[in-house]
Short mmCIF file of C-alpha atoms in Angstrom, two decimals:
data_model
loop_
_atom_site.label_atom_id
_atom_site.label_comp_id
_atom_site.label_asym_id
_atom_site.label_seq_id
_atom_site.Cartn_x
_atom_site.Cartn_y
_atom_site.Cartn_z
CA MET A 1 -49.24 -41.60 47.53
CA SER A 2 -49.91 -37.95 46.90
CA LYS A 3 -53.82 -37.17 46.90
CA ILE A 4 -55.82 -33.76 45.47
CA PHE A 5 -58.87 -33.59 47.31
CA MET A 6 -61.63 -31.79 46.02
CA SER A 7 -64.14 -32.46 48.88
CA ALA A 8 -64.15 -34.33 52.20
CA ASN A 9 -66.09 -34.25 55.25
CA ASP A 10 -64.00 -33.25 58.33
CA PRO A 11 -65.33 -35.03 62.42
CA PHE A 12 -64.06 -30.91 63.56
CA GLU A 13 -66.63 -29.90 60.14
CA THR A 14 -69.09 -27.00 61.49
CA ALA A 15 -72.14 -26.14 59.67
CA ASP A 16 -70.19 -22.79 58.10
CA PRO A 17 -68.55 -24.47 54.40
CA GLN A 18 -66.19 -22.16 54.89
CA VAL A 19 -64.22 -23.46 58.01
CA ALA A 20 -60.61 -25.71 57.38
CA ARG A 21 -61.01 -29.25 57.79
CA LEU A 22 -58.59 -31.58 58.90
CA LEU A 23 -59.58 -34.87 58.08
CA ALA A 24 -60.37 -35.40 54.35
CA GLU A 25 -63.65 -38.06 53.79
CA GLU A 26 -65.31 -38.84 50.54
CA ARG A 27 -68.85 -36.92 51.23
CA PRO A 28 -71.71 -38.18 49.68
CA GLY A 29 -72.99 -36.98 46.63
CA ASP A 30 -69.76 -35.83 45.64
CA ASN A 31 -68.51 -35.65 42.56
CA ALA A 32 -65.29 -34.73 42.59
CA GLN A 33 -63.01 -37.61 43.15
CA ALA A 34 -60.26 -37.34 44.27
CA MET A 35 -56.63 -38.43 41.36
CA SER A 36 -52.98 -39.29 41.78
CA VAL A 37 -50.03 -37.09 40.28
CA SER A 38 -49.85 -39.28 37.63
CA GLU A 39 -52.92 -39.35 37.05
CA LEU A 40 -53.71 -36.00 36.86
CA SER A 41 -50.40 -36.09 35.12
CA LEU A 42 -51.73 -38.66 32.07
CA ALA A 43 -54.83 -36.78 31.65
CA LEU A 44 -53.40 -33.48 31.14
CA LYS A 45 -50.73 -35.41 28.59
CA ARG A 46 -53.32 -36.61 26.69
CA THR A 47 -55.51 -33.53 26.73
CA VAL A 48 -52.71 -31.48 25.74
CA GLU A 49 -51.46 -34.00 22.50
CA ASP A 50 -55.42 -34.78 21.49
CA ARG A 51 -55.89 -30.57 21.12
CA PHE A 52 -52.52 -29.69 20.02
CA SER A 53 -51.15 -32.74 17.51
CA HIS A 54 -49.99 -30.17 15.14
CA VAL A 55 -48.66 -27.19 14.89
CA ARG A 56 -46.12 -25.00 13.75
CA VAL A 57 -44.40 -22.36 16.06
CA ARG A 58 -42.62 -19.14 15.25
CA GLY A 59 -39.42 -18.28 17.86
CA GLU A 60 -36.05 -17.84 18.36
CA ILE A 61 -33.52 -20.65 19.19
CA SER A 62 -31.57 -20.68 22.63
CA GLY A 63 -29.78 -22.54 24.80
CA PHE A 64 -29.22 -25.41 22.18
CA LYS A 65 -27.31 -28.36 22.64
CA ARG A 66 -26.40 -31.93 20.80
CA ALA A 67 -27.22 -34.83 23.41
CA ALA A 68 -24.38 -37.65 22.51
CA SER A 69 -28.13 -39.58 21.08
CA GLY A 70 -27.76 -37.15 18.67
CA HIS A 71 -31.14 -36.06 19.96
CA ILE A 72 -31.72 -31.65 20.30
CA TYR A 73 -32.76 -29.75 22.85
CA PHE A 74 -33.88 -26.24 22.36
CA CYS A 75 -36.66 -23.69 23.63
CA LEU A 76 -38.13 -21.45 21.16
CA LYS A 77 -38.97 -18.10 22.75
CA ASP A 78 -40.20 -14.53 21.60
CA ASP A 79 -40.59 -11.44 23.59
CA ASN A 80 -43.34 -12.60 26.09
CA ALA A 81 -42.97 -16.28 26.61
CA ARG A 82 -40.54 -19.80 26.33
CA LEU A 83 -41.12 -23.23 24.99
CA ASP A 84 -39.23 -25.94 25.13
CA ALA A 85 -38.73 -28.14 22.77
CA VAL A 86 -36.91 -31.69 21.89
CA MET A 87 -35.94 -33.00 18.32
CA TRP A 88 -34.89 -36.80 17.51
CA LYS A 89 -32.15 -37.73 16.59
CA GLY A 90 -34.30 -38.98 13.02
CA GLY A 91 -35.14 -35.33 12.68
CA ALA A 92 -31.85 -34.35 13.52
CA ALA A 93 -29.68 -35.92 10.64
CA ARG A 94 -32.01 -34.29 8.24
CA LEU A 95 -31.95 -30.97 9.27
CA PRO A 96 -30.73 -28.73 5.56
CA PHE A 97 -29.07 -26.50 8.07
CA ALA A 98 -27.24 -25.89 11.42
CA PRO A 99 -29.55 -24.96 14.38
CA GLU A 100 -27.92 -22.18 16.62
CA ASP A 101 -29.03 -20.00 19.65
CA GLY A 102 -30.29 -16.79 18.20
CA LEU A 103 -31.39 -17.79 14.82
CA GLU A 104 -35.25 -18.13 13.97
CA VAL A 105 -37.12 -20.76 13.08
CA VAL A 106 -40.49 -21.83 12.74
CA ALA A 107 -40.58 -25.87 14.01
CA THR A 108 -43.47 -27.95 13.63
CA GLY A 109 -45.00 -30.66 15.69
CA LYS A 110 -46.57 -31.81 18.55
CA LEU A 111 -47.30 -30.30 22.25
CA THR A 112 -47.10 -32.59 24.69
CA THR A 113 -46.27 -32.39 28.52
CA TYR A 114 -43.14 -33.81 30.87
CA ALA A 115 -44.40 -34.76 34.09
CA GLY A 116 -40.65 -34.92 35.01
CA ARG A 117 -40.43 -30.90 35.79
CA SER A 118 -44.26 -30.81 35.41
CA ASN A 119 -43.80 -28.65 31.78
CA TYR A 120 -45.01 -28.99 28.66
CA GLN A 121 -43.04 -28.98 25.44
CA ILE A 122 -43.69 -29.20 21.38
CA VAL A 123 -41.68 -32.21 19.83
CA VAL A 124 -40.37 -30.55 16.33
CA ASP A 125 -40.70 -33.34 13.61
CA SER A 126 -39.24 -30.74 11.16
CA LEU A 127 -37.29 -27.94 11.63
CA GLU A 128 -37.18 -24.53 8.81
CA VAL A 129 -36.06 -21.70 8.95
CA ALA A 130 -38.32 -18.26 10.01
CA GLY A 131 -38.00 -16.58 6.48
CA GLU A 132 -34.87 -15.02 4.10
CA GLY A 133 -33.83 -12.66 6.35
CA ALA A 134 -33.17 -15.22 9.11
CA MET A 135 -32.38 -17.70 6.94
CA MET A 136 -29.21 -14.62 5.51
CA LEU A 137 -28.07 -14.16 8.32
CA LEU A 138 -26.99 -17.54 9.09
CA PHE A 139 -25.56 -17.36 5.18
CA GLU A 140 -23.51 -14.57 6.43
CA LYS A 141 -22.94 -16.41 10.19
CA LEU A 142 -21.49 -19.61 8.18
CA LYS A 143 -19.81 -17.21 5.53
CA ALA A 144 -17.72 -15.15 8.02
CA CYS A 145 -16.55 -18.82 10.11
CA LEU A 146 -15.45 -20.71 6.70
CA ALA A 147 -13.30 -17.19 5.56
CA ALA A 148 -11.83 -17.50 8.53
CA GLU A 149 -10.66 -21.04 7.79
CA GLY A 150 -9.39 -19.25 4.25
CA LEU A 151 -11.74 -21.81 2.96
CA PHE A 152 -11.84 -19.10 0.62
CA ALA A 153 -8.74 -18.18 0.17
CA PRO A 154 -7.43 -17.10 -3.78
CA GLU A 155 -4.28 -19.23 -3.31
CA ARG A 156 -6.37 -21.52 -2.37
CA LYS A 157 -7.78 -21.14 -5.67
CA LYS A 158 -6.76 -23.54 -8.59
CA LYS A 159 -6.33 -23.03 -12.25
CA LEU A 160 -8.13 -24.40 -14.46
CA PRO A 161 -7.30 -27.13 -17.82
CA SER A 162 -7.23 -25.25 -21.24
CA LEU A 163 -8.38 -28.19 -22.64
CA PRO A 164 -10.50 -30.44 -20.59
CA ARG A 165 -10.23 -33.94 -21.90
CA THR A 166 -12.87 -34.99 -19.75
CA ILE A 167 -15.29 -33.29 -17.69
CA GLY A 168 -17.74 -34.45 -13.81
CA VAL A 169 -20.94 -32.76 -13.96
CA VAL A 170 -22.69 -32.72 -10.03
CA THR A 171 -26.23 -32.27 -10.74
CA SER A 172 -29.82 -33.80 -11.43
CA PRO A 173 -29.53 -36.67 -14.51
CA THR A 174 -33.83 -35.37 -15.24
CA GLY A 175 -33.30 -31.79 -15.55
CA ALA A 176 -32.60 -28.96 -17.82
CA VAL A 177 -29.05 -28.19 -16.27
CA ILE A 178 -27.32 -30.86 -17.75
CA ARG A 179 -29.29 -31.18 -21.04
CA ASP A 180 -28.24 -27.01 -21.54
CA ILE A 181 -24.23 -28.07 -20.74
CA LEU A 182 -24.23 -31.16 -22.54
CA HIS A 183 -25.48 -29.29 -25.73
CA ARG A 184 -23.32 -26.19 -25.36
CA LEU A 185 -20.90 -28.61 -24.93
CA ALA A 186 -21.64 -30.22 -27.91
CA ASP A 187 -21.44 -27.22 -30.40
CA ARG A 188 -18.09 -25.51 -28.95
CA PHE A 189 -16.10 -29.01 -28.55
CA PRO A 190 -17.38 -31.49 -28.20
CA THR A 191 -15.61 -33.51 -25.15
CA HIS A 192 -16.09 -36.54 -22.69
CA VAL A 193 -18.54 -35.97 -19.99
CA ILE A 194 -18.69 -38.12 -16.81
CA VAL A 195 -22.37 -37.34 -14.88
CA TRP A 196 -22.66 -38.08 -10.73
CA PRO A 197 -26.53 -37.24 -10.37
CA VAL A 198 -27.22 -35.53 -7.18
CA LEU A 199 -30.49 -34.45 -5.71
CA VAL A 200 -29.94 -30.25 -5.93
CA GLN A 201 -32.67 -29.44 -3.51
CA GLY A 202 -34.90 -30.77 -0.77
CA GLU A 203 -33.70 -32.88 1.85
CA GLY A 204 -30.75 -35.58 1.56
CA SER A 205 -29.83 -33.46 -0.90
CA ALA A 206 -26.59 -31.83 0.24
CA ALA A 207 -25.10 -36.00 1.74
CA GLN A 208 -25.22 -36.18 -2.48
CA ILE A 209 -23.90 -33.00 -3.56
CA ALA A 210 -20.98 -33.51 -0.84
CA ARG A 211 -20.58 -36.88 -2.53
CA ALA A 212 -20.53 -36.47 -5.02
CA VAL A 213 -17.63 -33.67 -5.57
CA SER A 214 -15.42 -35.49 -2.88
CA GLY A 215 -15.93 -38.95 -5.02
CA PHE A 216 -14.47 -36.78 -8.23
CA SER A 217 -11.37 -35.90 -6.38
CA ALA A 218 -11.20 -39.55 -5.05
CA MET A 219 -10.72 -41.06 -8.83
CA PRO A 220 -7.32 -42.36 -9.13
CA GLN A 221 -5.57 -41.78 -12.50
CA ASP A 222 -5.33 -44.59 -13.40
CA GLY A 223 -8.89 -46.39 -12.34
CA PRO A 224 -10.95 -47.66 -14.30
CA ALA A 225 -13.13 -44.71 -14.96
CA THR A 226 -11.32 -41.61 -16.45
CA ARG A 227 -10.94 -39.30 -13.77
CA PRO A 228 -11.54 -35.19 -15.01
CA ASP A 229 -9.35 -32.83 -16.13
CA LEU A 230 -12.57 -30.16 -14.70
CA VAL A 231 -15.69 -30.71 -12.52
CA ILE A 232 -18.66 -28.11 -12.51
CA VAL A 233 -21.17 -28.42 -9.94
CA ALA A 234 -24.48 -27.07 -11.23
CA ARG A 235 -28.06 -26.29 -10.68
CA GLY A 236 -30.66 -24.23 -11.79
CA GLY A 237 -32.49 -20.47 -10.56
CA GLY A 238 -34.37 -20.93 -7.16
CA SER A 239 -35.16 -19.60 -4.43
CA ILE A 240 -32.87 -18.81 -1.70
CA GLU A 241 -35.07 -21.99 -0.45
CA ASP A 242 -34.37 -23.73 -3.09
CA LEU A 243 -29.75 -23.18 -3.43
CA TRP A 244 -29.73 -23.47 0.54
CA ALA A 245 -28.46 -27.32 -0.81
CA PHE A 246 -25.62 -25.50 -2.44
CA ASN A 247 -24.77 -23.20 0.97
CA ASP A 248 -24.01 -26.33 3.42
CA GLU A 249 -21.43 -26.65 5.45
CA ALA A 250 -19.93 -29.89 4.06
CA VAL A 251 -21.02 -29.70 0.34
CA VAL A 252 -18.68 -26.09 0.96
CA ARG A 253 -16.14 -28.48 2.27
CA ALA A 254 -16.37 -31.12 -0.63
CA VAL A 255 -15.77 -28.02 -2.46
CA ALA A 256 -13.11 -26.56 -0.85
CA ASP A 257 -10.62 -29.60 -0.74
CA CYS A 258 -11.45 -31.15 -4.18
CA THR A 259 -8.05 -31.79 -5.67
CA ILE A 260 -9.37 -31.67 -9.50
CA PRO A 261 -10.29 -27.52 -10.63
CA ILE A 262 -13.93 -27.30 -9.73
CA ILE A 263 -16.74 -24.53 -11.95
CA SER A 264 -19.66 -24.12 -9.04
CA ALA A 265 -22.83 -23.02 -11.77
CA VAL A 266 -25.40 -22.44 -8.86
CA GLY A 267 -28.52 -20.48 -10.04
CA HIS A 268 -28.36 -17.86 -12.29
CA GLU A 269 -26.28 -14.54 -12.19
CA THR A 270 -27.99 -13.52 -9.75
CA ASP A 271 -27.79 -15.38 -6.84
CA THR A 272 -25.24 -15.97 -4.82
CA THR A 273 -24.02 -19.41 -2.73
CA LEU A 274 -21.77 -20.37 -0.69
CA CYS A 275 -20.53 -22.69 -3.35
CA ASP A 276 -19.66 -20.21 -5.71
CA PHE A 277 -16.62 -18.89 -2.73
CA ALA A 278 -14.79 -22.45 -2.34
CA ALA A 279 -14.51 -23.57 -6.12
CA ASP A 280 -12.16 -22.77 -7.74
CA LEU A 281 -14.58 -20.02 -10.55
CA ARG A 282 -17.91 -19.50 -10.17
CA ALA A 283 -20.06 -19.52 -14.07
CA PRO A 284 -23.31 -17.00 -13.62
CA THR A 285 -25.57 -19.93 -15.36
CA PRO A 286 -24.66 -23.48 -16.07
CA THR A 287 -24.46 -22.94 -19.54
CA ALA A 288 -21.96 -20.17 -18.33
CA ALA A 289 -19.81 -22.39 -16.96
CA ALA A 290 -19.65 -25.23 -19.91
CA GLU A 291 -18.77 -21.69 -22.34
CA ILE A 292 -16.02 -21.73 -19.53
CA ALA A 293 -14.80 -24.67 -19.53
CA VAL A 294 -13.51 -25.27 -23.56
CA PRO A 295 -13.02 -22.62 -26.12
CA VAL A 296 -14.69 -22.59 -29.20
CA ARG A 297 -13.13 -25.49 -31.85
CA SER A 298 -13.65 -23.95 -34.48
CA ASP A 299 -11.57 -20.65 -33.06
CA LEU A 300 -8.86 -22.73 -31.43
CA LEU A 301 -9.18 -24.38 -34.72
CA GLN A 302 -8.35 -20.47 -36.42
CA ARG A 303 -5.87 -18.94 -34.46
CA VAL A 304 -4.01 -22.71 -34.80
CA GLY A 305 -3.90 -22.07 -38.35
CA GLN A 306 -2.68 -18.34 -37.36
CA PHE A 307 -0.61 -19.66 -35.31
CA GLY A 308 1.02 -21.89 -38.00
CA LEU A 309 0.92 -19.10 -40.36
CA ARG A 310 3.07 -16.27 -38.62
CA MET A 311 5.38 -19.13 -37.59
CA SER A 312 5.80 -20.15 -41.28
CA ASN A 313 6.85 -16.32 -41.66
CA THR A 314 8.91 -15.38 -38.28
CA VAL A 315 10.97 -18.34 -40.04
CA ARG A 316 10.92 -16.94 -43.74
CA LYS A 317 12.07 -14.12 -42.75
CA ARG A 318 14.69 -15.11 -40.57
CA VAL A 319 16.00 -17.64 -43.38
CA ASP A 320 16.12 -14.34 -45.34
CA LEU A 321 17.95 -12.33 -42.99
CA ALA A 322 19.82 -15.52 -43.04
CA ALA A 323 20.81 -14.97 -46.39
CA GLU A 324 21.57 -11.58 -46.19
CA ARG A 325 23.86 -11.49 -43.69
CA LEU A 326 25.87 -14.26 -45.39
CA GLU A 327 26.03 -12.91 -49.03
CA ALA A 328 27.75 -9.64 -46.63
CA GLN A 329 30.24 -12.08 -45.51
CA ARG A 330 30.42 -13.51 -48.98
CA ARG A 331 31.40 -9.98 -50.14
CA LEU A 332 33.65 -9.34 -47.46
CA MET A 333 35.60 -13.00 -47.78
CA PRO A 334 38.84 -12.98 -50.34
CA LYS A 335 38.57 -14.96 -53.42
CA LEU A 336 39.33 -18.55 -53.14
CA SER A 337 41.80 -18.49 -56.03
CA ASP A 338 43.98 -15.43 -53.96
CA LEU A 339 43.64 -17.40 -50.94
CA ALA A 340 44.73 -20.35 -53.18
CA ALA A 341 47.60 -19.04 -55.30
CA PRO A 342 50.32 -18.53 -53.13
CA HIS A 343 49.70 -22.20 -51.54
CA GLN A 344 50.26 -23.26 -55.54
CA GLN A 345 53.32 -21.50 -56.00
CA ARG A 346 54.66 -23.19 -53.21
CA THR A 347 52.77 -27.12 -53.62
CA ASP A 348 54.93 -25.84 -57.23
CA ASP A 349 58.41 -25.08 -55.53
CA LEU A 350 58.30 -28.11 -53.75
CA ALA A 351 57.40 -30.48 -56.30
CA GLU A 352 60.19 -29.23 -58.16
CA ARG A 353 62.34 -29.89 -55.26
CA LEU A 354 61.20 -33.07 -54.82
CA ARG A 355 62.19 -33.87 -57.95
CA GLN A 356 65.31 -33.05 -58.34
CA SER A 357 65.85 -34.57 -54.80
CA LEU A 358 64.63 -38.06 -55.44
CA ARG A 359 66.24 -37.72 -59.00
CA THR A 360 70.13 -37.13 -56.54
CA ARG A 361 69.25 -39.16 -54.22
CA VAL A 362 69.10 -42.21 -56.89
CA GLY A 363 71.85 -40.96 -58.91
CA LYS A 364 73.98 -41.94 -55.43
CA ALA A 365 71.84 -44.66 -55.44
CA GLU A 366 72.84 -46.64 -58.59
CA ILE A 367 76.37 -45.53 -58.07
CA ALA A 368 76.18 -47.23 -54.62
CA TYR A 369 75.57 -50.23 -55.45
CA SER A 370 76.87 -51.31 -59.21
CA ALA A 371 79.88 -53.15 -57.31
CA PRO A 372 77.28 -55.33 -55.70
CA ALA A 373 75.57 -55.43 -58.36
CA MET A 374 78.47 -56.43 -60.94
CA MET A 375 79.21 -59.02 -58.25
CA LEU A 376 75.89 -60.36 -58.24
CA HIS A 377 77.05 -60.64 -62.32
CA PRO A 378 75.82 -64.85 -62.87
CA ARG A 379 79.47 -66.13 -63.90
CA LEU A 380 80.25 -64.74 -60.70
CA LEU A 381 77.68 -66.59 -58.55
CA ASN A 382 78.55 -69.67 -60.33
CA ARG A 383 82.11 -69.50 -59.32
CA ARG A 384 81.52 -68.43 -55.42
CA VAL A 385 78.98 -71.58 -56.09
CA GLU A 386 81.39 -73.82 -56.73
CA GLN A 387 83.91 -72.21 -54.77
CA GLY A 388 81.80 -72.97 -52.14
CA GLN A 389 81.10 -76.51 -53.20
CA GLN A 390 84.18 -77.34 -52.52
CA ARG A 391 84.54 -76.16 -48.98
CA LEU A 392 81.85 -77.70 -48.21
CA ASP A 393 82.63 -80.78 -49.81
CA ALA A 394 86.78 -80.94 -47.61
CA LEU A 395 84.73 -79.67 -45.00
CA THR A 396 83.38 -82.82 -44.79
CA ARG A 397 85.56 -85.45 -45.63
CA LEU A 398 87.73 -83.32 -42.29
CA ALA A 399 84.50 -83.87 -40.31
CA GLY A 400 84.84 -87.47 -41.94
CA SER A 401 87.81 -88.30 -41.02
CA LEU A 402 87.70 -86.25 -37.39
CA HIS A 403 84.01 -88.29 -35.80
CA PRO A 404 85.12 -90.62 -32.95
CA GLU A 405 83.85 -93.52 -35.14
CA ALA A 406 86.36 -93.42 -38.18
CA PRO A 407 89.63 -95.44 -36.39
CA LEU A 408 87.71 -97.99 -35.48
CA LYS A 409 87.31 -98.85 -39.53
CA ARG A 410 91.71 -98.36 -39.67
CA GLY A 411 91.32 -101.30 -36.38
CA PHE A 412 91.53 -99.22 -33.36
CA ALA A 413 89.10 -99.50 -30.35
CA ARG A 414 86.98 -96.85 -28.28
CA VAL A 415 87.70 -98.30 -24.46
CA THR A 416 84.86 -96.70 -21.74
CA ASP A 417 83.62 -96.92 -18.83
CA ALA A 418 81.06 -98.03 -17.01
CA ASP A 419 79.47 -95.24 -17.56
CA GLY A 420 79.69 -95.11 -21.72
CA LYS A 421 82.56 -92.15 -21.36
CA THR A 422 85.84 -92.96 -23.43
CA ILE A 423 88.75 -93.41 -20.85
CA MET A 424 92.04 -91.26 -22.63
CA THR A 425 94.33 -92.39 -19.78
CA ARG A 426 95.97 -94.82 -17.82
CA ASP A 427 95.27 -93.80 -14.59
CA ALA A 428 91.14 -93.61 -15.34
CA ALA A 429 91.23 -96.96 -17.12
CA LEU A 430 92.71 -98.24 -13.71
CA LYS A 431 90.30 -96.18 -11.15
CA ALA A 432 87.51 -97.68 -13.54
CA GLY A 433 88.98 -100.99 -13.75
CA GLU A 434 86.41 -102.36 -15.40
CA VAL A 435 85.75 -101.36 -19.19
CA THR A 436 84.01 -101.27 -22.23
CA LEU A 437 86.07 -102.11 -25.95
CA ARG A 438 84.30 -101.19 -28.82
CA PHE A 439 85.06 -102.01 -32.27
CA VAL A 440 83.50 -101.48 -35.43
CA ASP A 441 81.35 -104.45 -35.04
CA GLY A 442 80.84 -104.62 -31.67
CA GLU A 443 81.84 -104.41 -28.16
CA VAL A 444 83.64 -106.44 -25.65
CA GLY A 445 83.66 -105.71 -21.49
CA GLY A 446 87.20 -106.70 -20.05
CA LEU A 447 89.16 -105.81 -16.75
CA VAL A 448 92.32 -103.84 -16.26
CA HIS A 449 95.14 -105.49 -14.16
CA GLY A 450 96.10 -104.18 -11.23
CA ALA A 451 92.60 -103.10 -10.49
CA ALA A 452 91.01 -106.12 -9.68
CA ALA A 453 92.02 -106.91 -6.16
CA SER A 454 90.68 -103.27 -5.48
CA ARG A 455 86.93 -104.03 -6.65
CA PRO A 456 84.72 -105.93 -6.71
CA ALA A 457 83.77 -109.72 -8.57
CA PRO A 458 81.54 -108.68 -11.94
CA PRO A 459 78.67 -109.36 -11.81
CA LYS A 460 77.22 -113.08 -12.66
CA SER A 461 75.28 -112.24 -15.43
CA VAL A 462 78.72 -110.38 -16.86
CA LYS A 463 80.58 -112.71 -19.12
CA PRO A 464 85.02 -111.77 -18.35
CA ALA A 465 86.40 -111.24 -22.00
CA ILE A 466 89.15 -113.47 -23.57
CA ASN A 467 91.95 -113.78 -21.13
CA GLN A 468 93.82 -109.97 -23.65
CA GLY A 469 96.76 -108.91 -21.10
CA ASN A 470 97.13 -106.03 -19.82
CA LEU A 471 95.58 -103.63 -23.27
CA PHE A 472 98.03 -101.16 -21.56
CA ASP A 473 101.51 -102.60 -21.28
CA GLY A 474 103.85 -102.67 -23.34
#
């Protein structure tokens, strides 16, 4: 271990104290004890931290970098000196602005030493922009950067609704701003208002404002809560430091990306924030934002009445003009009687010709049908009926005499074969062999002589008829 020797005895010591000694030794009565480097570093650390436990240092940021752990490291410098600085993750996350090289700031913290490099540094608890000039420089740099991305382009601006049903307001719920907005809306046109309460300055205010704007933008059209038709981001007047949350990059991006038309009403008329450039419209004051958001209800009703009157007058004028044109056209048109007279005359002529034609056709019909009519006279009809009856009787008698069964009544018999067909000739009878004789009172079976040898014996179920000889032998 390295040692620092404040005094020592040298075996080769001479009487002259200025003579260098080779071997360091503790000498009696010497109160300057040797310390290790670590002991000295720790002593320096305690001394520095006790003496400078709370300091405020103003300087320009140089060599700024943010580690993966979230800690930030930089130097503070002026024309003649520089001081290393570190800010831990928790404090860095709460910064209301983005540190960068060249920005003049005031750092508040405590001095300490870093033994690893034998130097001292300031552990920063808070970091503030040094004066309005530095803040305006930071403002202009961020404005130029965001403008280059097109966040302030006119083509991104959305048209405000003429009569919003619901208005969302991002502001402090306890300040005079929300009361002024609600009062002015009630005076002009009572409208449903949804307030998203936020801090409008101080630590965490920028994050709350950005979340509120993004929250309104993300609300669904058919969700449980009514989605605003218009959003107002509002705050009362104040210094540039008081309004700085509305210059935060996260807030500006949330306003620019909002899908709902948005009005920025931050500060007084002379105050300007980056939120104003990103919004679809800037209002000089929160009260003016309420006036821009809705029309005056009485003025609107008056305008509607005027439009109704103008519409009625316009319709009346058009009707009157149409009536005049119709009357002029009516005068130019011929009279109805003049138009109908030729057709009436022709109709009368056709009617007369029709009557003549009908009379002629009826006369011809009378002549043509007179002879048939005479034939339809009752006496003639009776005579024709009697004649017809006589003819019918004669035909009936003839049909009766011609009936196949009629000869049976006179002593004749009908000869049929096994199929019931009438046998008309001798050859047919010989061919049939077995025949049936049908008399008026019944049938008798028989065999034809000369055909028995060639035909099989009759079935046992058929009784042979009484031998009557050959019916066809003379």
